[in-house]
Amino acid sequence: MKINVGRSVLELVQGDITQQDTEAIVNAANRSLLGGGGVDGAIHRAAGPQLLAECRTLGGCDTGDAVLTQGYNLKARYVIHTVGPVYRGPSAATERLLKSAYQRSLEVALAKGIRSVAFPSISTGAYGYPLEKAAVVALSTVMDFVRAHPQIERVRFVLFSEKAFNAFEAALKKLAENP
Ligand code: ADP
């Protein structure tokens, strides 16, 4: 699914984020930035050991913040590492942190002049954020950001499972009807 948001394009695809050819891909990392499972493990395997070497120099990343590295063996030139919140039940603070992870990732991209970014569904794996709720936060945050910053020309959500793709598709259809 693909829609225009302001002057930018927002895409949903089912697939593997390590294979994307956007200028940057976003990693759902943990605060240490020293490697984990899920999408983080896949990105480190595909990028090669130089990625972990650069991450070791960064001193971690706070929840809701984002930092930039090179992409090494990836097609993407850069990796933006962000840390989503661990879900422990509905909470406005947790929702704000998820929103912040998307927002800070896009601010980092903007500061570097990056025009295309691929995101995974942050916090919805090991961190347990319910997919349907996370999809609304992810999509509405990105839509607001690109409307205000059309320098970001393309944002692609890369959903690993059919379930995640369907949740994002349903949320995007609703948001596109009632922007
Ligand atoms: P978190 O700790 O933020 O929950 P996870 O990596 O456990 O991060 O999961 C985040 C999401 O990334 C999950 O929906 C998971 O299915 C998905 N995921 C795992 N591997 C990949 C991949 N190679 N490409 C895209 N998404 C992935």
mmCIF file of N, CA and C and ligand atoms in Angstrom, residues 15-18 28-29 37-40 42 84-85 120-129 131 158-161 164, ligand 1:
data_model
loop_
_atom_site.group_PDB
_atom_site.id
_atom_site.type_symbol
_atom_site.label_atom_id
_atom_site.label_comp_id
_atom_site.label_asym_id
_atom_site.label_seq_id
_atom_site.Cartn_x
_atom_site.Cartn_y
_atom_site.Cartn_z
ATOM 1 N N GLY A 15 8.125 -7.470 4.494
ATOM 2 C CA GLY A 15 9.452 -7.891 4.075
ATOM 3 C C GLY A 15 10.480 -7.750 5.174
ATOM 4 N N ASP A 16 11.743 -7.728 4.715
ATOM 5 C CA ASP A 16 12.898 -7.740 5.614
ATOM 6 C C ASP A 16 13.596 -6.386 5.510
ATOM 7 N N ILE A 17 13.714 -5.694 6.608
ATOM 8 C CA ILE A 17 14.258 -4.333 6.559
ATOM 9 C C ILE A 17 15.733 -4.315 6.138
ATOM 10 N N THR A 18 16.433 -5.402 6.357
ATOM 11 C CA THR A 18 17.864 -5.400 5.998
ATOM 12 C C THR A 18 18.066 -5.333 4.484
ATOM 13 N N ALA A 28 15.347 -1.022 15.608
ATOM 14 C CA ALA A 28 14.712 -1.037 16.932
ATOM 15 C C ALA A 28 15.718 -1.662 17.888
ATOM 16 N N ALA A 29 16.571 -0.817 18.453
ATOM 17 C CA ALA A 29 17.702 -1.277 19.258
ATOM 18 C C ALA A 29 17.326 -1.311 20.738
ATOM 19 N N GLY A 37 18.343 -9.353 19.819
ATOM 20 C CA GLY A 37 17.723 -10.289 18.875
ATOM 21 C C GLY A 37 16.850 -9.530 17.899
ATOM 22 N N GLY A 38 15.870 -10.196 17.351
ATOM 23 C CA GLY A 38 14.882 -9.556 16.491
ATOM 24 C C GLY A 38 15.506 -8.776 15.354
ATOM 25 N N VAL A 39 14.954 -7.616 15.101
ATOM 26 C CA VAL A 39 15.396 -6.818 13.968
ATOM 27 C C VAL A 39 16.837 -6.327 14.190
ATOM 28 N N ASP A 40 17.206 -6.071 15.415
ATOM 29 C CA ASP A 40 18.566 -5.619 15.737
ATOM 30 C C ASP A 40 19.604 -6.682 15.336
ATOM 31 N N ALA A 42 19.233 -9.041 13.145
ATOM 32 C CA ALA A 42 19.231 -9.179 11.678
ATOM 33 C C ALA A 42 20.033 -8.045 11.030
ATOM 34 N N GLY A 84 12.764 1.979 21.463
ATOM 35 C CA GLY A 84 11.355 2.105 21.827
ATOM 36 C C GLY A 84 11.155 1.706 23.279
ATOM 37 N N PRO A 85 9.970 2.011 23.819
ATOM 38 C CA PRO A 85 9.671 1.638 25.203
ATOM 39 C C PRO A 85 9.278 0.170 25.323
ATOM 40 N N PRO A 120 11.078 -0.405 10.872
ATOM 41 C CA PRO A 120 10.359 -1.605 11.312
ATOM 42 C C PRO A 120 9.250 -1.159 12.266
ATOM 43 N N SER A 121 8.483 -2.092 12.756
ATOM 44 C CA SER A 121 7.460 -1.758 13.747
ATOM 45 C C SER A 121 8.116 -1.791 15.131
ATOM 46 N N ILE A 122 8.520 -0.602 15.590
ATOM 47 C CA ILE A 122 9.299 -0.473 16.829
ATOM 48 C C ILE A 122 8.477 -0.937 18.042
ATOM 49 N N SER A 123 9.139 -1.635 18.945
ATOM 50 C CA SER A 123 8.590 -2.077 20.246
ATOM 51 C C SER A 123 7.572 -3.214 20.179
ATOM 52 N N THR A 124 7.244 -3.708 18.973
ATOM 53 C CA THR A 124 6.160 -4.700 18.908
ATOM 54 C C THR A 124 6.658 -6.145 18.904
ATOM 55 N N GLY A 125 7.970 -6.351 19.094
ATOM 56 C CA GLY A 125 8.502 -7.709 19.220
ATOM 57 C C GLY A 125 8.738 -8.010 20.682
ATOM 58 N N ALA A 126 10.001 -8.103 21.048
ATOM 59 C CA ALA A 126 10.382 -8.421 22.426
ATOM 60 C C ALA A 126 9.817 -7.412 23.431
ATOM 61 N N TYR A 127 9.617 -6.171 23.006
ATOM 62 C CA TYR A 127 9.158 -5.129 23.933
ATOM 63 C C TYR A 127 7.642 -5.127 24.142
ATOM 64 N N GLY A 128 6.913 -5.949 23.376
ATOM 65 C CA GLY A 128 5.533 -6.289 23.728
ATOM 66 C C GLY A 128 4.441 -5.257 23.497
ATOM 67 N N TYR A 129 4.724 -4.202 22.738
ATOM 68 C CA TYR A 129 3.689 -3.180 22.495
ATOM 69 C C TYR A 129 2.632 -3.779 21.557
ATOM 70 N N LEU A 131 0.320 -4.535 18.628
ATOM 71 C CA LEU A 131 0.498 -4.089 17.240
ATOM 72 C C LEU A 131 -0.502 -3.031 16.799
ATOM 73 N N VAL A 158 8.437 -1.423 6.909
ATOM 74 C CA VAL A 158 8.727 -2.780 6.456
ATOM 75 C C VAL A 158 8.285 -3.733 7.560
ATOM 76 N N LEU A 159 7.165 -4.395 7.319
ATOM 77 C CA LEU A 159 6.544 -5.253 8.334
ATOM 78 C C LEU A 159 6.938 -6.697 8.059
ATOM 79 N N PHE A 160 7.453 -7.329 9.089
ATOM 80 C CA PHE A 160 8.063 -8.650 8.923
ATOM 81 C C PHE A 160 7.006 -9.732 8.736
ATOM 82 N N SER A 161 5.909 -9.641 9.443
ATOM 83 C CA SER A 161 4.881 -10.693 9.391
ATOM 84 C C SER A 161 3.636 -10.176 8.678
ATOM 85 N N ALA A 164 1.548 -8.199 11.144
ATOM 86 C CA ALA A 164 1.984 -6.810 11.326
ATOM 87 C C ALA A 164 1.578 -5.977 10.113
HETATM 88 P P1 ADP B 1 11.527 -4.449 20.031
HETATM 89 O O1 ADP B 1 12.523 -4.884 21.079
HETATM 90 O O2 ADP B 1 11.561 -2.957 19.758
HETATM 91 O O3 ADP B 1 10.161 -4.982 20.287
HETATM 92 P P2 ADP B 1 12.036 -6.530 18.001
HETATM 93 O O4 ADP B 1 13.216 -6.609 17.092
HETATM 94 O O5 ADP B 1 11.869 -7.615 19.001
HETATM 95 O O6 ADP B 1 12.117 -5.062 18.660
HETATM 96 O O7 ADP B 1 10.719 -6.440 17.139
HETATM 97 C C1 ADP B 1 10.301 -5.298 16.444
HETATM 98 C C2 ADP B 1 9.563 -5.715 15.198
HETATM 99 O O8 ADP B 1 10.516 -6.024 14.174
HETATM 100 C C3 ADP B 1 8.690 -6.961 15.370
HETATM 101 O O9 ADP B 1 7.421 -6.702 14.802
HETATM 102 C C4 ADP B 1 9.456 -8.024 14.583
HETATM 103 O O10 ADP B 1 8.577 -8.978 13.998
HETATM 104 C C5 ADP B 1 10.106 -7.185 13.505
HETATM 105 N N1 ADP B 1 11.269 -7.762 12.800
HETATM 106 C C6 ADP B 1 12.106 -8.752 13.176
HETATM 107 N N2 ADP B 1 13.037 -8.970 12.210
HETATM 108 C C7 ADP B 1 12.785 -8.086 11.203
HETATM 109 C C8 ADP B 1 13.365 -7.810 9.930
HETATM 110 N N3 ADP B 1 14.435 -8.491 9.476
HETATM 111 N N4 ADP B 1 12.820 -6.820 9.160
HETATM 112 C C9 ADP B 1 11.759 -6.114 9.605
HETATM 113 N N5 ADP B 1 11.162 -6.330 10.791
HETATM 114 C C10 ADP B 1 11.664 -7.295 11.579
#
